mmCIF file of C-alpha atoms in Angstrom:
data_model
loop_
_atom_site.group_PDB
_atom_site.id
_atom_site.type_symbol
_atom_site.label_atom_id
_atom_site.label_comp_id
_atom_site.label_asym_id
_atom_site.label_seq_id
_atom_site.Cartn_x
_atom_site.Cartn_y
_atom_site.Cartn_z
ATOM 1 C CA MET A 701 -27.087 -20.201 17.476
ATOM 2 C CA PRO A 702 -29.941 -21.144 15.519
ATOM 3 C CA PRO A 703 -28.819 -23.121 12.594
ATOM 4 C CA ALA A 704 -30.737 -20.366 10.042
ATOM 5 C CA MET A 705 -28.132 -17.473 11.779
ATOM 6 C CA THR A 706 -25.778 -19.712 10.912
ATOM 7 C CA HIS A 707 -26.654 -20.449 7.840
ATOM 8 C CA GLU A 708 -26.689 -16.004 7.223
ATOM 9 C CA LEU A 709 -22.672 -16.251 8.845
ATOM 10 C CA ALA A 710 -21.446 -18.855 6.050
ATOM 11 C CA VAL A 711 -22.716 -16.519 3.470
ATOM 12 C CA LEU A 712 -21.670 -13.541 5.035
ATOM 13 C CA THR A 713 -18.177 -15.054 5.568
ATOM 14 C CA LEU A 714 -18.263 -16.642 2.100
ATOM 15 C CA THR A 715 -18.936 -12.925 0.854
ATOM 16 C CA ALA A 716 -16.469 -11.402 2.405
ATOM 17 C CA ALA A 717 -13.793 -13.706 1.167
ATOM 18 C CA GLY A 718 -15.316 -12.249 -2.513
ATOM 19 C CA ILE A 719 -15.536 -8.462 -1.724
ATOM 20 C CA GLY A 720 -11.442 -8.690 0.268
ATOM 21 C CA PHE A 721 -10.301 -10.833 -2.926
ATOM 22 C CA PHE A 722 -11.715 -8.886 -5.926
ATOM 23 C CA HIS A 723 -11.679 -5.578 -3.626
ATOM 24 C CA THR A 724 -8.122 -6.103 -3.686
ATOM 25 C CA LEU A 725 -7.055 -7.106 -6.972
ATOM 26 C CA MET A 726 -9.571 -4.141 -8.284
ATOM 27 C CA GLY A 727 -7.448 -1.611 -6.447
ATOM 28 C CA PRO A 728 -3.873 -0.850 -8.380
ATOM 29 C CA ASP A 729 -2.401 1.376 -5.106
ATOM 30 C CA HIS A 730 -3.673 -2.118 -2.773
ATOM 31 C CA TYR A 731 -0.185 -3.193 -4.508
ATOM 32 C CA LEU A 732 1.362 -1.395 -7.255
ATOM 33 C CA PRO A 733 3.484 1.768 -5.347
ATOM 34 C CA PHE A 734 4.423 -1.775 -3.419
ATOM 35 C CA ILE A 735 6.278 -3.407 -7.030
ATOM 36 C CA VAL A 736 7.215 -1.014 -8.568
ATOM 37 C CA LEU A 737 9.229 0.567 -5.020
ATOM 38 C CA SER A 738 10.803 -2.514 -4.446
ATOM 39 C CA ARG A 739 12.260 -2.462 -8.498
ATOM 40 C CA ALA A 740 13.695 1.009 -7.913
ATOM 41 C CA ARG A 741 14.576 0.906 -4.537
ATOM 42 C CA GLY A 742 16.050 -2.275 -4.675
ATOM 43 C CA TRP A 743 14.251 -4.665 -2.444
ATOM 44 C CA SER A 744 14.853 -7.956 -0.848
ATOM 45 C CA TRP A 745 11.451 -10.295 -1.650
ATOM 46 C CA ARG A 746 11.100 -10.588 2.380
ATOM 47 C CA LYS A 747 11.626 -6.849 2.457
ATOM 48 C CA THR A 748 8.874 -6.239 -0.469
ATOM 49 C CA SER A 749 7.054 -8.722 2.044
ATOM 50 C CA ALA A 750 7.523 -7.042 4.745
ATOM 51 C CA VAL A 751 6.475 -3.726 3.689
ATOM 52 C CA THR A 752 3.653 -5.461 1.968
ATOM 53 C CA VAL A 753 2.199 -6.731 5.011
ATOM 54 C CA LEU A 754 2.645 -4.799 7.725
ATOM 55 C CA CYS A 755 0.915 -1.844 4.701
ATOM 56 C CA GLY A 756 -1.732 -4.330 4.361
ATOM 57 C CA LEU A 757 -2.334 -4.512 8.560
ATOM 58 C CA GLY A 758 -2.754 -0.706 8.507
ATOM 59 C CA HIS A 759 -5.095 -0.397 6.047
ATOM 60 C CA VAL A 760 -7.477 -3.230 6.672
ATOM 61 C CA LEU A 761 -7.184 -3.541 10.616
ATOM 62 C CA SER A 762 -8.230 0.420 10.715
ATOM 63 C CA SER A 763 -11.344 -0.293 9.511
ATOM 64 C CA VAL A 764 -11.907 -3.252 11.524
ATOM 65 C CA LEU A 765 -11.547 -1.456 14.305
ATOM 66 C CA LEU A 766 -13.920 1.471 13.369
ATOM 67 C CA GLY A 767 -16.164 -0.704 12.157
ATOM 68 C CA LEU A 768 -16.432 -2.950 15.499
ATOM 69 C CA VAL A 769 -16.689 0.462 17.159
ATOM 70 C CA GLY A 770 -19.018 1.798 15.811
ATOM 71 C CA ILE A 771 -21.094 -1.218 15.928
ATOM 72 C CA ALA A 772 -20.654 -1.036 20.050
ATOM 73 C CA LEU A 773 -21.951 2.722 20.187
ATOM 74 C CA GLY A 774 -24.440 1.960 17.745
ATOM 75 C CA VAL A 775 -23.087 4.815 15.530
ATOM 76 C CA ALA A 776 -24.982 5.384 11.248
ATOM 77 C CA VAL A 777 -23.954 3.567 8.995
ATOM 78 C CA GLY A 778 -24.437 6.621 6.949
ATOM 79 C CA LYS A 779 -22.356 8.330 9.273
ATOM 80 C CA LEU A 780 -19.387 5.611 9.373
ATOM 81 C CA GLU A 781 -19.903 5.265 5.437
ATOM 82 C CA ALA A 782 -19.163 9.491 5.443
ATOM 83 C CA ILE A 783 -16.241 9.151 7.763
ATOM 84 C CA GLU A 784 -14.570 5.768 5.163
ATOM 85 C CA GLY A 785 -15.018 8.583 2.511
ATOM 86 C CA TRP A 786 -12.832 11.655 3.992
ATOM 87 C CA ARG A 787 -10.053 8.860 4.598
ATOM 88 C CA GLY A 788 -10.119 8.153 1.466
ATOM 89 C CA GLY A 789 -10.017 10.589 -0.138
ATOM 90 C CA LEU A 790 -7.356 12.264 2.262
ATOM 91 C CA ALA A 791 -5.488 8.711 0.992
ATOM 92 C CA ALA A 792 -6.353 9.623 -2.338
ATOM 93 C CA TRP A 793 -4.320 12.782 -1.945
ATOM 94 C CA ALA A 794 -1.834 11.566 0.222
ATOM 95 C CA LEU A 795 -0.667 9.287 -2.745
ATOM 96 C CA ILE A 796 -0.525 11.977 -5.244
ATOM 97 C CA THR A 797 1.693 13.953 -3.403
ATOM 98 C CA VAL A 798 4.444 11.383 -2.932
ATOM 99 C CA GLY A 799 3.930 10.164 -6.361
ATOM 100 C CA LEU A 800 4.835 13.619 -7.278
ATOM 101 C CA VAL A 801 8.040 14.605 -4.894
ATOM 102 C CA TYR A 802 9.727 10.808 -5.682
ATOM 103 C CA PHE A 803 8.567 11.535 -9.630
ATOM 104 C CA ALA A 804 10.042 14.811 -9.447
ATOM 105 C CA TRP A 805 13.311 14.099 -7.111
ATOM 106 C CA GLY A 806 13.936 10.677 -9.553
ATOM 107 C CA LEU A 807 13.722 13.001 -12.375
ATOM 108 C CA HIS A 808 16.015 15.739 -11.084
ATOM 109 C CA ARG A 809 18.514 11.974 -9.634
ATOM 110 C CA ALA A 810 18.408 10.582 -13.503
ATOM 111 C CA LEU A 811 19.400 13.511 -15.308
ATOM 112 C CA ARG A 812 22.329 14.946 -12.810
ATOM 113 C CA ARG A 813 23.996 11.395 -12.358
ATOM 114 C CA LYS A 814 26.293 12.439 -10.231
ATOM 115 C CA GLY A 815 25.830 9.428 -8.336
ATOM 116 C CA HIS A 816 26.297 8.981 -4.776
ATOM 117 C CA HIS A 817 24.346 11.929 -3.073
ATOM 118 C CA HIS A 818 21.718 12.423 -0.199
ATOM 119 C CA PHE A 819 17.988 14.062 -0.862
ATOM 120 C CA HIS A 820 15.281 14.687 2.647
ATOM 121 C CA PHE A 821 12.320 14.156 0.595
ATOM 122 C CA PRO A 822 8.957 13.765 2.916
ATOM 123 C CA GLY A 823 8.636 10.374 3.648
ATOM 124 C CA THR A 824 13.006 8.966 2.625
ATOM 125 C CA GLU A 825 16.043 9.425 3.967
ATOM 126 C CA LYS A 826 19.444 9.143 2.785
ATOM 127 C CA LEU A 827 18.475 7.662 -0.555
ATOM 128 C CA HIS A 828 20.955 6.175 -2.510
ATOM 129 C CA GLU A 829 22.174 4.389 -5.766
ATOM 130 C CA LEU A 830 20.804 1.009 -5.308
ATOM 131 C CA GLN A 831 20.892 -0.086 -8.482
ATOM 132 C CA HIS A 832 24.420 0.858 -9.208
ATOM 133 C CA HIS A 833 26.164 0.411 -5.117
ATOM 134 C CA PRO A 834 24.412 -2.769 -4.657
ATOM 135 C CA GLU A 835 26.837 -3.501 -2.265
ATOM 136 C CA ARG A 836 26.590 -0.495 0.022
ATOM 137 C CA ALA A 837 22.271 -0.803 -0.111
ATOM 138 C CA ALA A 838 23.312 -4.260 1.743
ATOM 139 C CA GLN A 839 25.187 -2.559 3.952
ATOM 140 C CA MET A 840 22.776 -0.284 5.152
ATOM 141 C CA GLU A 841 20.205 -2.611 6.030
ATOM 142 C CA ALA A 842 22.602 -4.643 7.869
ATOM 143 C CA GLU A 843 23.096 -1.007 9.952
ATOM 144 C CA GLY A 844 19.850 -0.414 9.920
ATOM 145 C CA LYS A 845 19.995 2.421 7.888
ATOM 146 C CA VAL A 846 16.856 1.901 6.105
ATOM 147 C CA SER A 847 14.359 4.469 4.341
ATOM 148 C CA LEU A 848 11.171 6.293 6.234
ATOM 149 C CA THR A 849 9.482 5.126 2.971
ATOM 150 C CA PRO A 850 7.679 2.299 4.215
ATOM 151 C CA TRP A 851 6.711 4.161 7.305
ATOM 152 C CA VAL A 852 4.992 6.337 4.914
ATOM 153 C CA LEU A 853 3.223 3.618 2.877
ATOM 154 C CA PHE A 854 2.175 2.890 6.464
ATOM 155 C CA ILE A 855 0.606 6.062 7.731
ATOM 156 C CA ILE A 856 -1.278 5.566 4.151
ATOM 157 C CA PHE A 857 -2.845 3.003 3.417
ATOM 158 C CA ALA A 858 -4.264 3.312 7.638
ATOM 159 C CA LEU A 859 -6.083 6.156 6.507
ATOM 160 C CA GLY A 860 -7.057 4.416 3.317
ATOM 161 C CA PRO A 861 -10.515 2.893 3.971
ATOM 162 C CA CYS A 862 -11.883 -0.764 3.050
ATOM 163 C CA GLU A 863 -14.915 0.475 1.662
ATOM 164 C CA PRO A 864 -16.802 -2.669 1.503
ATOM 165 C CA LEU A 865 -16.105 -3.942 4.999
ATOM 166 C CA ILE A 866 -18.430 -1.550 6.646
ATOM 167 C CA PRO A 867 -21.531 -1.295 5.312
ATOM 168 C CA ILE A 868 -21.650 -4.589 3.771
ATOM 169 C CA LEU A 869 -19.941 -6.900 6.289
ATOM 170 C CA MET A 870 -20.359 -5.417 9.369
ATOM 171 C CA TYR A 871 -23.463 -5.001 10.582
ATOM 172 C CA PRO A 872 -25.032 -8.239 9.104
ATOM 173 C CA ALA A 873 -22.218 -9.678 11.130
ATOM 174 C CA ALA A 874 -23.275 -7.844 13.956
ATOM 175 C CA THR A 875 -26.461 -8.718 13.990
ATOM 176 C CA ALA A 876 -25.756 -12.802 14.430
ATOM 177 C CA SER A 877 -23.544 -12.107 17.175
ATOM 178 C CA TRP A 878 -20.015 -10.092 18.419
ATOM 179 C CA GLY A 879 -18.087 -13.202 16.788
ATOM 180 C CA GLY A 880 -19.409 -13.564 13.669
ATOM 181 C CA ALA A 881 -18.151 -9.896 13.273
ATOM 182 C CA VAL A 882 -15.076 -10.914 14.137
ATOM 183 C CA MET A 883 -14.852 -13.927 12.362
ATOM 184 C CA VAL A 884 -16.405 -11.630 8.940
ATOM 185 C CA ALA A 885 -13.888 -9.147 9.286
ATOM 186 C CA GLY A 886 -10.978 -11.983 10.397
ATOM 187 C CA VAL A 887 -11.381 -13.957 6.794
ATOM 188 C CA PHE A 888 -11.829 -10.341 5.012
ATOM 189 C CA SER A 889 -8.495 -9.271 6.388
ATOM 190 C CA ALA A 890 -6.652 -12.459 6.089
ATOM 191 C CA VAL A 891 -8.072 -12.647 2.004
ATOM 192 C CA THR A 892 -7.165 -9.289 1.402
ATOM 193 C CA LEU A 893 -3.355 -9.648 2.242
ATOM 194 C CA THR A 894 -2.766 -12.933 0.862
ATOM 195 C CA ALA A 895 -4.828 -10.922 -2.390
ATOM 196 C CA MET A 896 -2.115 -8.004 -1.780
ATOM 197 C CA LEU A 897 1.186 -10.322 -1.497
ATOM 198 C CA GLY A 898 0.296 -12.516 -4.653
ATOM 199 C CA ALA A 899 -0.744 -9.830 -6.491
ATOM 200 C CA VAL A 900 2.697 -7.446 -4.729
ATOM 201 C CA TRP A 901 4.926 -10.968 -5.663
ATOM 202 C CA VAL A 902 3.114 -11.156 -9.120
ATOM 203 C CA GLY A 903 4.132 -8.110 -9.902
ATOM 204 C CA VAL A 904 7.682 -8.300 -8.985
ATOM 205 C CA ALA A 905 8.326 -11.128 -10.745
ATOM 206 C CA GLY A 906 7.201 -9.686 -14.169
ATOM 207 C CA LEU A 907 8.996 -6.785 -13.697
ATOM 208 C CA ASN A 908 12.059 -8.278 -13.091
ATOM 209 C CA LEU A 909 12.026 -9.827 -16.110
ATOM 210 C CA VAL A 910 11.924 -6.575 -18.036
ATOM 211 C CA PRO A 911 15.272 -4.788 -19.379
ATOM 212 C CA LEU A 912 14.653 -1.441 -18.614
ATOM 213 C CA GLY A 913 18.196 -0.276 -20.207
ATOM 214 C CA ARG A 914 19.507 2.769 -20.067
ATOM 215 C CA LEU A 915 15.882 4.006 -18.507
ATOM 216 C CA GLU A 916 16.794 1.678 -15.155
ATOM 217 C CA ARG A 917 17.872 5.681 -13.988
ATOM 218 C CA TYR A 918 14.530 6.499 -14.198
ATOM 219 C CA SER A 919 13.921 3.779 -12.081
ATOM 220 C CA HIS A 920 13.076 6.374 -9.114
ATOM 221 C CA ALA A 921 10.536 8.541 -12.100
ATOM 222 C CA MET A 922 8.414 5.863 -12.767
ATOM 223 C CA ALA A 923 7.860 4.523 -9.839
ATOM 224 C CA GLY A 924 7.078 8.135 -8.462
ATOM 225 C CA ALA A 925 4.597 8.533 -11.553
ATOM 226 C CA ALA A 926 3.135 4.979 -10.959
ATOM 227 C CA ILE A 927 2.363 5.872 -7.303
ATOM 228 C CA PHE A 928 1.193 9.597 -8.521
ATOM 229 C CA PHE A 929 -1.496 7.893 -11.279
ATOM 230 C CA SER A 930 -2.367 5.026 -8.913
ATOM 231 C CA GLY A 931 -3.697 8.200 -6.561
ATOM 232 C CA LEU A 932 -5.157 9.662 -9.163
ATOM 233 C CA GLY A 933 -7.007 6.398 -10.229
ATOM 234 C CA ILE A 934 -8.625 5.773 -5.966
ATOM 235 C CA ARG A 935 -9.283 10.092 -6.176
ATOM 236 C CA MET A 936 -11.101 10.395 -10.185
ATOM 237 C CA LEU A 937 -12.304 6.888 -10.293
ATOM 238 C CA GLY A 938 -13.186 5.662 -6.896
ATOM 239 C CA LEU A 939 -10.814 2.020 -8.030
#
């Protein structure tokens, strides 16, 4: 590989790292849903981290695979951007819908306050009084009776594109080599996942310091509202 090409690849790699970092932090949908759900559903640090990484992998790998396939088939950048735009709109509406439904259920649950009951909402199973019955939540985890919420988030994040990756990174990297394309995509993915995890950790730690008091029973409703506004931000503001 000529020195000029090596220098170009180094620049692309650094660019990938920078864009992955700022793209993540500027999009609250990359971390806000995990922060609010961790508090509302009483997730442990381990589970919160696992769900974040799982969804982050779905988020970046879907765009990486699309970009690599596009390079291999010689698909025009504009067509790939159109696909990413369609996926982004679908992910935004999914977050909006899930947020609204979760908010409605959370508000209904808070107002009824009948304690232990079940509700089958799209993406969840057997929602329980996690704040008031932590021992039951731990028992459910041990028995493997976990909710489907992480998988719903995974599907939404797999639909959500990493818009800057394909037009800015994948094609210029492909002009150098397949190895260069993979390297740039790998750096972008690693930085994005690390930024997501770091933002979630900071957010969860900060939120846990906030005493909600009587508002604690509205934690699910507030989580739903946060997810709704995350989707609305994508749809209306392009975050």
